[in-house]
mmCIF file of C-alpha atoms and ligand atoms in Angstrom:
data_model
loop_
_atom_site.group_PDB
_atom_site.id
_atom_site.type_symbol
_atom_site.label_atom_id
_atom_site.label_comp_id
_atom_site.label_asym_id
_atom_site.label_seq_id
_atom_site.Cartn_x
_atom_site.Cartn_y
_atom_site.Cartn_z
ATOM 1 C CA MET A 1 14.093 19.368 22.264
ATOM 2 C CA SER A 2 12.657 19.168 25.794
ATOM 3 C CA ILE A 3 14.941 18.193 28.660
ATOM 4 C CA ILE A 4 15.319 14.436 29.162
ATOM 5 C CA THR A 5 14.975 13.603 32.827
ATOM 6 C CA GLY A 6 15.109 10.453 34.920
ATOM 7 C CA LYS A 7 11.344 10.175 34.448
ATOM 8 C CA THR A 8 11.293 10.451 30.640
ATOM 9 C CA GLN A 9 9.373 7.537 29.112
ATOM 10 C CA LEU A 10 10.770 5.610 26.156
ATOM 11 C CA LEU A 11 9.045 5.024 22.820
ATOM 12 C CA GLY A 12 10.677 4.050 19.547
ATOM 13 C CA ILE A 13 10.768 2.123 16.308
ATOM 14 C CA ILE A 14 12.495 -1.165 15.529
ATOM 15 C CA GLY A 15 13.635 -2.039 12.014
ATOM 16 C CA ASP A 16 16.547 -3.312 9.967
ATOM 17 C CA PRO A 17 17.523 -0.892 8.571
ATOM 18 C CA VAL A 18 15.870 1.823 10.614
ATOM 19 C CA GLU A 19 18.029 4.864 9.878
ATOM 20 C CA HIS A 20 15.770 6.039 7.011
ATOM 21 C CA SER A 21 12.636 6.011 9.163
ATOM 22 C CA LEU A 22 10.740 9.299 9.279
ATOM 23 C CA SER A 23 8.829 8.295 12.409
ATOM 24 C CA PRO A 24 11.288 9.895 14.903
ATOM 25 C CA VAL A 25 10.871 13.246 13.120
ATOM 26 C CA MET A 26 7.096 13.356 13.356
ATOM 27 C CA GLN A 27 6.680 11.541 16.702
ATOM 28 C CA ASN A 28 9.149 13.787 18.533
ATOM 29 C CA ALA A 29 7.509 16.871 16.980
ATOM 30 C CA ALA A 30 4.144 15.783 18.422
ATOM 31 C CA ILE A 31 5.708 14.889 21.803
ATOM 32 C CA GLU A 32 7.328 18.328 21.950
ATOM 33 C CA HIS A 33 4.084 20.062 20.981
ATOM 34 C CA LEU A 34 2.104 18.182 23.625
ATOM 35 C CA GLY A 35 4.748 18.870 26.285
ATOM 36 C CA VAL A 36 4.685 15.273 27.533
ATOM 37 C CA ASP A 37 7.754 13.642 29.096
ATOM 38 C CA TYR A 38 8.467 11.060 26.372
ATOM 39 C CA ILE A 39 11.120 10.481 23.734
ATOM 40 C CA TYR A 40 10.904 8.404 20.528
ATOM 41 C CA ILE A 41 14.118 6.665 19.434
ATOM 42 C CA PRO A 42 15.129 4.537 16.401
ATOM 43 C CA PHE A 43 16.368 1.071 17.469
ATOM 44 C CA PRO A 44 18.232 -1.001 14.846
ATOM 45 C CA VAL A 45 17.219 -4.606 15.550
ATOM 46 C CA LYS A 46 18.397 -7.541 13.420
ATOM 47 C CA PRO A 47 15.810 -10.278 12.750
ATOM 48 C CA GLU A 48 17.730 -12.806 14.852
ATOM 49 C CA ASN A 49 17.663 -10.401 17.834
ATOM 50 C CA LEU A 50 13.951 -9.603 17.809
ATOM 51 C CA ALA A 51 12.960 -11.714 20.840
ATOM 52 C CA THR A 52 15.970 -10.492 22.824
ATOM 53 C CA ALA A 53 15.097 -6.889 21.948
ATOM 54 C CA LEU A 54 11.524 -7.319 23.245
ATOM 55 C CA ASP A 55 12.789 -8.838 26.500
ATOM 56 C CA GLY A 56 15.233 -5.950 26.816
ATOM 57 C CA PHE A 57 12.499 -3.401 26.151
ATOM 58 C CA ALA A 58 10.364 -4.969 28.892
ATOM 59 C CA THR A 59 13.329 -4.910 31.267
ATOM 60 C CA ILE A 60 14.152 -1.238 30.730
ATOM 61 C CA GLY A 61 10.518 -0.140 30.704
ATOM 62 C CA VAL A 62 9.929 0.877 27.073
ATOM 63 C CA MET A 63 6.240 1.898 26.929
ATOM 64 C CA GLY A 64 5.598 1.086 23.278
ATOM 65 C CA PHE A 65 7.168 0.999 19.849
ATOM 66 C CA ASN A 66 6.548 0.804 16.120
ATOM 67 C CA ALA A 67 7.767 -2.134 14.056
ATOM 68 C CA THR A 68 8.890 -1.787 10.471
ATOM 69 C CA ILE A 69 10.535 -4.040 7.869
ATOM 70 C CA PRO A 70 11.472 -6.872 8.474
ATOM 71 C CA HIS A 71 9.651 -7.289 11.808
ATOM 72 C CA LYS A 72 5.993 -6.609 10.990
ATOM 73 C CA GLN A 73 5.022 -10.279 10.605
ATOM 74 C CA ALA A 74 7.802 -11.919 12.612
ATOM 75 C CA ILE A 75 6.833 -10.083 15.777
ATOM 76 C CA ILE A 76 3.307 -11.551 15.936
ATOM 77 C CA PRO A 77 4.184 -14.832 17.736
ATOM 78 C CA LEU A 78 6.093 -12.812 20.365
ATOM 79 C CA LEU A 79 3.037 -10.766 21.376
ATOM 80 C CA SER A 80 0.465 -11.791 23.984
ATOM 81 C CA GLU A 81 -2.423 -10.386 21.944
ATOM 82 C CA ILE A 82 -3.090 -8.687 18.592
ATOM 83 C CA THR A 83 -6.171 -6.808 17.393
ATOM 84 C CA THR A 84 -8.597 -8.087 14.749
ATOM 85 C CA THR A 85 -7.227 -5.483 12.332
ATOM 86 C CA ALA A 86 -3.681 -6.780 12.776
ATOM 87 C CA GLN A 87 -4.942 -10.351 12.298
ATOM 88 C CA LEU A 88 -6.637 -9.411 9.025
ATOM 89 C CA VAL A 89 -3.656 -7.462 7.696
ATOM 90 C CA GLY A 90 -1.305 -10.180 8.940
ATOM 91 C CA ALA A 91 1.148 -7.601 10.247
ATOM 92 C CA VAL A 92 1.733 -5.451 13.323
ATOM 93 C CA ASN A 93 3.249 -1.963 13.224
ATOM 94 C CA THR A 94 2.368 -0.704 16.722
ATOM 95 C CA VAL A 95 3.077 -2.411 20.041
ATOM 96 C CA TRP A 96 2.362 -1.383 23.626
ATOM 97 C CA ARG A 97 3.130 -2.865 27.028
ATOM 98 C CA THR A 98 0.352 -4.388 29.138
ATOM 99 C CA GLU A 99 0.410 -6.241 32.451
ATOM 100 C CA THR A 100 0.382 -9.551 30.596
ATOM 101 C CA GLY A 101 2.967 -8.774 27.924
ATOM 102 C CA TRP A 102 3.146 -6.891 24.617
ATOM 103 C CA GLU A 103 -0.008 -6.190 22.620
ATOM 104 C CA GLY A 104 -0.030 -5.160 18.955
ATOM 105 C CA THR A 105 -2.154 -3.647 16.235
ATOM 106 C CA ASN A 106 -1.815 -2.292 12.728
ATOM 107 C CA THR A 107 -2.426 1.451 12.367
ATOM 108 C CA ASP A 108 -1.628 1.533 8.614
ATOM 109 C CA VAL A 109 -5.343 0.918 8.025
ATOM 110 C CA ILE A 110 -6.323 4.052 9.994
ATOM 111 C CA GLY A 111 -3.593 5.971 8.173
ATOM 112 C CA PHE A 112 -4.760 4.801 4.756
ATOM 113 C CA LEU A 113 -8.381 5.700 5.527
ATOM 114 C CA SER A 114 -7.639 9.132 6.990
ATOM 115 C CA PRO A 115 -7.929 11.123 3.708
ATOM 116 C CA LEU A 116 -10.814 8.943 2.404
ATOM 117 C CA LYS A 117 -13.244 8.913 5.332
ATOM 118 C CA PRO A 118 -14.010 12.661 5.250
ATOM 119 C CA LEU A 119 -15.074 12.348 1.582
ATOM 120 C CA ASN A 120 -18.297 10.586 2.643
ATOM 121 C CA HIS A 121 -18.797 8.766 -0.656
ATOM 122 C CA ASN A 122 -21.203 5.870 -1.157
ATOM 123 C CA TRP A 123 -18.315 3.474 -0.808
ATOM 124 C CA ASN A 124 -20.596 0.463 -1.320
ATOM 125 C CA THR A 125 -20.899 1.508 -4.989
ATOM 126 C CA PHE A 126 -17.122 1.673 -5.463
ATOM 127 C CA LYS A 127 -15.081 -1.042 -7.172
ATOM 128 C CA PRO A 128 -11.524 -0.067 -6.221
ATOM 129 C CA LEU A 129 -8.419 -1.211 -8.063
ATOM 130 C CA ILE A 130 -5.232 -1.880 -6.127
ATOM 131 C CA LEU A 131 -1.914 -1.936 -7.996
ATOM 132 C CA GLY A 132 0.501 -4.342 -6.280
ATOM 133 C CA ASN A 133 -0.038 -7.136 -3.790
ATOM 134 C CA GLY A 134 2.672 -6.654 -1.153
ATOM 135 C CA GLY A 135 2.464 -5.691 2.515
ATOM 136 C CA ALA A 136 0.898 -2.245 2.089
ATOM 137 C CA ALA A 137 -1.754 -3.670 -0.264
ATOM 138 C CA ARG A 138 -3.013 -5.825 2.626
ATOM 139 C CA ALA A 139 -3.676 -2.759 4.795
ATOM 140 C CA VAL A 140 -5.384 -1.098 1.809
ATOM 141 C CA VAL A 141 -7.664 -4.129 1.301
ATOM 142 C CA VAL A 142 -8.663 -4.152 4.976
ATOM 143 C CA GLY A 143 -9.285 -0.386 4.896
ATOM 144 C CA LEU A 144 -11.433 -0.520 1.757
ATOM 145 C CA ALA A 145 -13.475 -3.400 3.174
ATOM 146 C CA GLU A 146 -13.978 -1.387 6.373
ATOM 147 C CA LEU A 147 -15.232 1.544 4.263
ATOM 148 C CA GLY A 148 -17.865 -0.770 2.783
ATOM 149 C CA CYS A 149 -16.479 -1.511 -0.698
ATOM 150 C CA PRO A 150 -18.006 -4.900 -1.575
ATOM 151 C CA GLU A 151 -15.521 -5.951 -4.278
ATOM 152 C CA ILE A 152 -11.844 -5.103 -4.586
ATOM 153 C CA ALA A 153 -9.685 -5.879 -7.628
ATOM 154 C CA VAL A 154 -5.975 -6.435 -7.006
ATOM 155 C CA LEU A 155 -3.435 -6.339 -9.846
ATOM 156 C CA GLY A 156 0.006 -7.894 -9.711
ATOM 157 C CA ARG A 157 2.811 -9.159 -11.930
ATOM 158 C CA ASP A 158 3.402 -12.546 -10.294
ATOM 159 C CA GLN A 159 0.564 -15.070 -10.693
ATOM 160 C CA ASP A 160 1.698 -17.262 -7.789
ATOM 161 C CA LYS A 161 1.872 -14.316 -5.406
ATOM 162 C CA LEU A 162 -1.525 -13.114 -6.614
ATOM 163 C CA ALA A 163 -3.081 -16.536 -6.005
ATOM 164 C CA GLN A 164 -1.547 -16.636 -2.503
ATOM 165 C CA PHE A 165 -2.801 -13.123 -1.841
ATOM 166 C CA LYS A 166 -6.375 -14.115 -2.754
ATOM 167 C CA GLN A 167 -6.190 -17.341 -0.793
ATOM 168 C CA SER A 168 -4.934 -15.565 2.325
ATOM 169 C CA TRP A 169 -8.372 -13.989 2.825
ATOM 170 C CA TYR A 170 -10.315 -17.277 2.663
ATOM 171 C CA ASN A 171 -11.962 -18.011 6.021
ATOM 172 C CA SER A 172 -11.060 -14.537 7.261
ATOM 173 C CA GLU A 173 -13.490 -11.952 8.592
ATOM 174 C CA LEU A 174 -12.920 -9.703 5.570
ATOM 175 C CA THR A 175 -16.281 -8.328 4.420
ATOM 176 C CA ALA A 176 -15.227 -7.650 0.793
ATOM 177 C CA SER A 177 -14.610 -10.123 -2.000
ATOM 178 C CA ILE A 178 -11.190 -10.022 -3.648
ATOM 179 C CA THR A 179 -10.554 -10.611 -7.329
ATOM 180 C CA VAL A 180 -6.995 -10.830 -8.648
ATOM 181 C CA HIS A 181 -5.806 -9.780 -12.086
ATOM 182 C CA SER A 182 -2.670 -9.601 -14.158
ATOM 183 C CA TRP A 183 -1.316 -6.192 -15.087
ATOM 184 C CA ASP A 184 -2.572 -6.387 -18.711
ATOM 185 C CA GLU A 185 -6.199 -6.516 -17.513
ATOM 186 C CA LEU A 186 -5.973 -2.986 -16.139
ATOM 187 C CA SER A 187 -7.327 -1.031 -19.099
ATOM 188 C CA GLY A 188 -10.434 -3.272 -19.186
ATOM 189 C CA LEU A 189 -11.186 -2.601 -15.510
ATOM 190 C CA VAL A 190 -10.812 1.163 -15.190
ATOM 191 C CA SER A 191 -14.110 2.317 -16.724
ATOM 192 C CA GLU A 192 -16.030 0.858 -13.761
ATOM 193 C CA SER A 193 -13.615 1.952 -11.068
ATOM 194 C CA GLN A 194 -13.916 5.180 -9.103
ATOM 195 C CA LEU A 195 -10.749 4.578 -7.083
ATOM 196 C CA ILE A 196 -7.279 3.348 -8.027
ATOM 197 C CA VAL A 197 -4.574 2.885 -5.386
ATOM 198 C CA ASN A 198 -0.878 2.496 -6.196
ATOM 199 C CA THR A 199 0.839 0.289 -3.615
ATOM 200 C CA THR A 200 3.916 -0.414 -5.751
ATOM 201 C CA PRO A 201 7.138 1.590 -5.245
ATOM 202 C CA LEU A 202 7.083 2.712 -8.905
ATOM 203 C CA GLY A 203 7.619 6.482 -9.088
ATOM 204 C CA MET A 204 9.228 6.817 -5.665
ATOM 205 C CA PHE A 205 12.208 9.189 -5.267
ATOM 206 C CA PRO A 206 14.738 9.122 -6.966
ATOM 207 C CA HIS A 207 12.965 7.230 -9.798
ATOM 208 C CA THR A 208 10.426 9.977 -10.279
ATOM 209 C CA ASP A 209 9.954 9.397 -14.030
ATOM 210 C CA ASN A 210 8.373 6.002 -13.382
ATOM 211 C CA SER A 211 4.672 5.292 -13.120
ATOM 212 C CA PRO A 212 2.906 1.951 -12.614
ATOM 213 C CA VAL A 213 0.423 2.777 -15.411
ATOM 214 C CA ASP A 214 0.465 4.132 -18.968
ATOM 215 C CA SER A 215 -0.793 7.673 -19.275
ATOM 216 C CA HIS A 216 -3.538 6.680 -21.745
ATOM 217 C CA ILE A 217 -5.593 4.866 -19.058
ATOM 218 C CA TRP A 218 -6.536 8.048 -17.211
ATOM 219 C CA GLY A 219 -9.054 9.122 -19.862
ATOM 220 C CA LYS A 220 -11.024 5.898 -19.307
ATOM 221 C CA PHE A 221 -11.930 6.443 -15.651
ATOM 222 C CA PRO A 222 -15.412 7.628 -14.655
ATOM 223 C CA LYS A 223 -15.820 11.320 -13.826
ATOM 224 C CA ASN A 224 -14.714 12.285 -10.303
ATOM 225 C CA ALA A 225 -12.649 9.122 -9.843
ATOM 226 C CA ILE A 226 -9.856 9.191 -7.253
ATOM 227 C CA ALA A 227 -6.191 8.265 -7.767
ATOM 228 C CA TYR A 228 -4.404 7.476 -4.493
ATOM 229 C CA ASP A 229 -0.640 6.877 -4.366
ATOM 230 C CA LEU A 230 0.862 5.515 -1.136
ATOM 231 C CA ILE A 231 4.164 7.158 -2.116
ATOM 232 C CA TYR A 232 4.799 10.461 -0.306
ATOM 233 C CA ASN A 233 8.100 11.479 -1.935
ATOM 234 C CA PRO A 234 7.837 13.046 -4.417
ATOM 235 C CA SER A 235 4.423 14.598 -4.073
ATOM 236 C CA PRO A 236 2.771 14.455 -6.486
ATOM 237 C CA THR A 237 4.239 11.414 -8.226
ATOM 238 C CA LYS A 238 4.067 11.056 -12.004
ATOM 239 C CA PHE A 239 1.098 8.692 -11.399
ATOM 240 C CA LEU A 240 -0.784 11.467 -9.565
ATOM 241 C CA GLN A 241 0.292 14.264 -11.925
ATOM 242 C CA GLU A 242 -1.055 12.394 -14.955
ATOM 243 C CA ALA A 243 -4.257 11.475 -13.140
ATOM 244 C CA GLN A 244 -4.830 15.095 -12.144
ATOM 245 C CA GLN A 245 -4.239 16.291 -15.708
ATOM 246 C CA GLN A 246 -7.160 14.060 -16.778
ATOM 247 C CA GLY A 247 -9.441 15.501 -14.091
ATOM 248 C CA LEU A 248 -9.135 12.815 -11.403
ATOM 249 C CA ASN A 249 -8.997 13.760 -7.725
ATOM 250 C CA ILE A 250 -5.641 12.854 -6.216
ATOM 251 C CA ILE A 251 -4.359 11.792 -2.784
ATOM 252 C CA ASP A 252 -0.681 11.247 -1.907
ATOM 253 C CA GLY A 253 0.769 9.007 0.826
ATOM 254 C CA LEU A 254 1.712 11.687 3.348
ATOM 255 C CA ASP A 255 -1.529 11.562 5.339
ATOM 256 C CA MET A 256 -1.286 7.776 5.538
ATOM 257 C CA LEU A 257 2.210 8.071 6.974
ATOM 258 C CA VAL A 258 1.198 10.824 9.402
ATOM 259 C CA TYR A 259 -2.023 9.275 10.645
ATOM 260 C CA GLN A 260 -0.650 5.760 11.151
ATOM 261 C CA GLY A 261 1.895 7.470 13.407
ATOM 262 C CA ALA A 262 -0.691 9.677 15.116
ATOM 263 C CA ALA A 263 -2.867 6.623 15.822
ATOM 264 C CA ALA A 264 0.121 4.858 17.407
ATOM 265 C CA LEU A 265 0.978 7.846 19.597
ATOM 266 C CA GLU A 266 -2.676 8.081 20.703
ATOM 267 C CA ILE A 267 -2.508 4.459 21.842
ATOM 268 C CA TRP A 268 0.674 5.089 23.854
ATOM 269 C CA LEU A 269 -0.348 8.429 25.377
ATOM 270 C CA GLN A 270 -4.082 7.748 25.629
ATOM 271 C CA LYS A 271 -4.822 11.284 24.493
ATOM 272 C CA PRO A 272 -5.577 13.125 21.218
ATOM 273 C CA VAL A 273 -2.502 13.845 19.126
ATOM 274 C CA PRO A 274 -1.901 16.846 16.775
ATOM 275 C CA GLY A 275 -1.728 15.240 13.312
ATOM 276 C CA GLU A 276 -1.149 18.624 11.645
ATOM 277 C CA VAL A 277 1.999 19.191 13.748
ATOM 278 C CA MET A 278 3.328 15.792 12.667
ATOM 279 C CA SER A 279 2.477 16.522 9.039
ATOM 280 C CA GLN A 280 4.249 19.895 9.083
ATOM 281 C CA ALA A 281 7.341 18.381 10.732
ATOM 282 C CA LEU A 282 7.524 15.785 7.972
ATOM 283 C CA LYS A 283 7.057 18.327 5.181
ATOM 284 C CA ASP A 284 9.756 20.583 6.674
ATOM 285 C CA TYR A 285 12.100 17.603 6.843
ATOM 286 C CA LEU A 286 11.302 16.071 3.428
ATOM 287 C CA PHE A 287 10.890 19.259 1.410
ATOM 288 C CA PRO A 288 12.954 21.916 3.215
ATOM 289 C CA LYS A 289 12.985 24.335 0.258
ATOM 290 C CA GLN A 290 9.183 24.465 0.179
ATOM 291 C CA ALA A 291 8.835 24.802 3.984
ATOM 292 C CA SER A 292 6.697 27.770 4.979
HETATM 293 P P1 NAP B 301 6.237 -4.671 -0.826
HETATM 294 O O1 NAP B 301 5.669 -5.541 0.224
HETATM 295 O O2 NAP B 301 7.604 -4.904 -1.332
HETATM 296 O O3 NAP B 301 5.204 -4.707 -2.071
HETATM 297 C C1 NAP B 301 5.463 -4.012 -3.262
HETATM 298 C C2 NAP B 301 4.505 -4.483 -4.359
HETATM 299 O O4 NAP B 301 4.822 -3.747 -5.543
HETATM 300 C C3 NAP B 301 4.632 -5.964 -4.696
HETATM 301 O O5 NAP B 301 3.378 -6.473 -5.075
HETATM 302 C C4 NAP B 301 5.583 -5.925 -5.895
HETATM 303 O O6 NAP B 301 5.435 -7.022 -6.755
HETATM 304 C C5 NAP B 301 5.107 -4.668 -6.594
HETATM 305 N N1 NAP B 301 6.145 -4.128 -7.461
HETATM 306 C C6 NAP B 301 7.392 -3.747 -7.116
HETATM 307 N N2 NAP B 301 8.069 -3.315 -8.194
HETATM 308 C C7 NAP B 301 7.228 -3.478 -9.259
HETATM 309 C C8 NAP B 301 7.357 -3.252 -10.641
HETATM 310 N N3 NAP B 301 8.492 -2.752 -11.180
HETATM 311 N N4 NAP B 301 6.286 -3.511 -11.447
HETATM 312 C C9 NAP B 301 5.148 -4.000 -10.913
HETATM 313 N N5 NAP B 301 4.980 -4.253 -9.601
HETATM 314 C C10 NAP B 301 5.997 -3.984 -8.785
HETATM 315 O O7 NAP B 301 6.223 -3.140 -0.362
HETATM 316 P P2 NAP B 301 5.133 -2.416 0.575
HETATM 317 O O8 NAP B 301 5.598 -2.443 1.976
HETATM 318 O O9 NAP B 301 3.804 -2.977 0.232
HETATM 319 O O10 NAP B 301 5.265 -0.894 0.102
HETATM 320 C C11 NAP B 301 4.874 -0.539 -1.202
HETATM 321 C C12 NAP B 301 4.902 0.975 -1.406
HETATM 322 O O11 NAP B 301 3.992 1.591 -0.509
HETATM 323 C C13 NAP B 301 6.265 1.626 -1.141
HETATM 324 O O12 NAP B 301 6.435 2.657 -2.083
HETATM 325 C C14 NAP B 301 6.113 2.213 0.242
HETATM 326 O O13 NAP B 301 6.933 3.348 0.443
HETATM 327 C C15 NAP B 301 4.643 2.625 0.212
HETATM 328 N N6 NAP B 301 4.064 2.672 1.570
HETATM 329 C C16 NAP B 301 3.626 3.879 2.019
HETATM 330 C C17 NAP B 301 3.061 3.966 3.273
HETATM 331 C C18 NAP B 301 2.579 5.297 3.781
HETATM 332 O O14 NAP B 301 2.411 5.438 4.991
HETATM 333 N N7 NAP B 301 2.321 6.256 2.923
HETATM 334 C C19 NAP B 301 2.937 2.816 4.076
HETATM 335 C C20 NAP B 301 3.397 1.579 3.560
HETATM 336 C C21 NAP B 301 3.963 1.528 2.305
HETATM 337 P P3 NAP B 301 6.293 -8.384 -6.552
HETATM 338 O O15 NAP B 301 5.788 -8.977 -5.263
HETATM 339 O O16 NAP B 301 5.972 -9.171 -7.744
HETATM 340 O O17 NAP B 301 7.728 -7.958 -6.423
#
């Protein structure tokens, strides 16, 4: 690690808990690579201390920080401004200091889109399916609408939550229409869908034998369809392994994690950030036996 001096600038992440966060690993790797005088620190902040923490950060000159569970929504009223993206998602994960207070955005959308954008598909012909309707699904919806998908189908297990999810986009600037479906409608929807995104935690380490879908659905997708799992450990998940066996293209959640972080660091440093350095640092940390 570089030497910390009296001039070193503070960045960090707030959460409760925060000790499992991978952000310090990848952010400090990028900081080191760039040779800038910054350090990125995990800050455990209880919900009841959020406002006090922000005041304290302003007092000690923290330049910016990420917010994770449970602060992503609760922090919004404490900020002087948030971006349109953060308004649409309804959550903030990146905050920076301005002359008038703290400003926030949501870089999960950039992270989610990072492996999709280079594919240059005719996204306006896609009818994506999203499994799950929690916080990450909101960033996925906003990202897919930004790509140009006109209609997005969201599947969930709780009808009340699904109805709330759909209603939350009424009168918003979202350019896509949202349909909501119960889990048992999945097999009827897949033949017209070129993209399926898992936003549930099913299949995440250590429960690697789980998958949100039955293996028989994969044969029903159109040729060249894409299966995208937001989970990054393990990689690939059972969901992605079974999709790949049936000829689908697969994307895991590592790039999303890396590029939401890279986008945040670019905001704080106002300079390009080496995503590949962050990605390698994460892989070395998560999968040390496979590290090159
Ligand atoms: P969340 O807000 O808790 O939402 C989880 C969703 O999954 C909810 O809709 C939940 O349904 C559903 N779900 C949970 N268990 C289920 C089950 N057994 N069967 C069916 N549905 C189930 O969590 P989140 O923040 O959206 O995160 C979801 C996943 O995305 C996690 O695995 C997380 O690690 C991953 N993620 C990855 C990145 C990345 O950078 N790669 C970023 C964000 C999130 P109910 O509401 O009915 O419980």
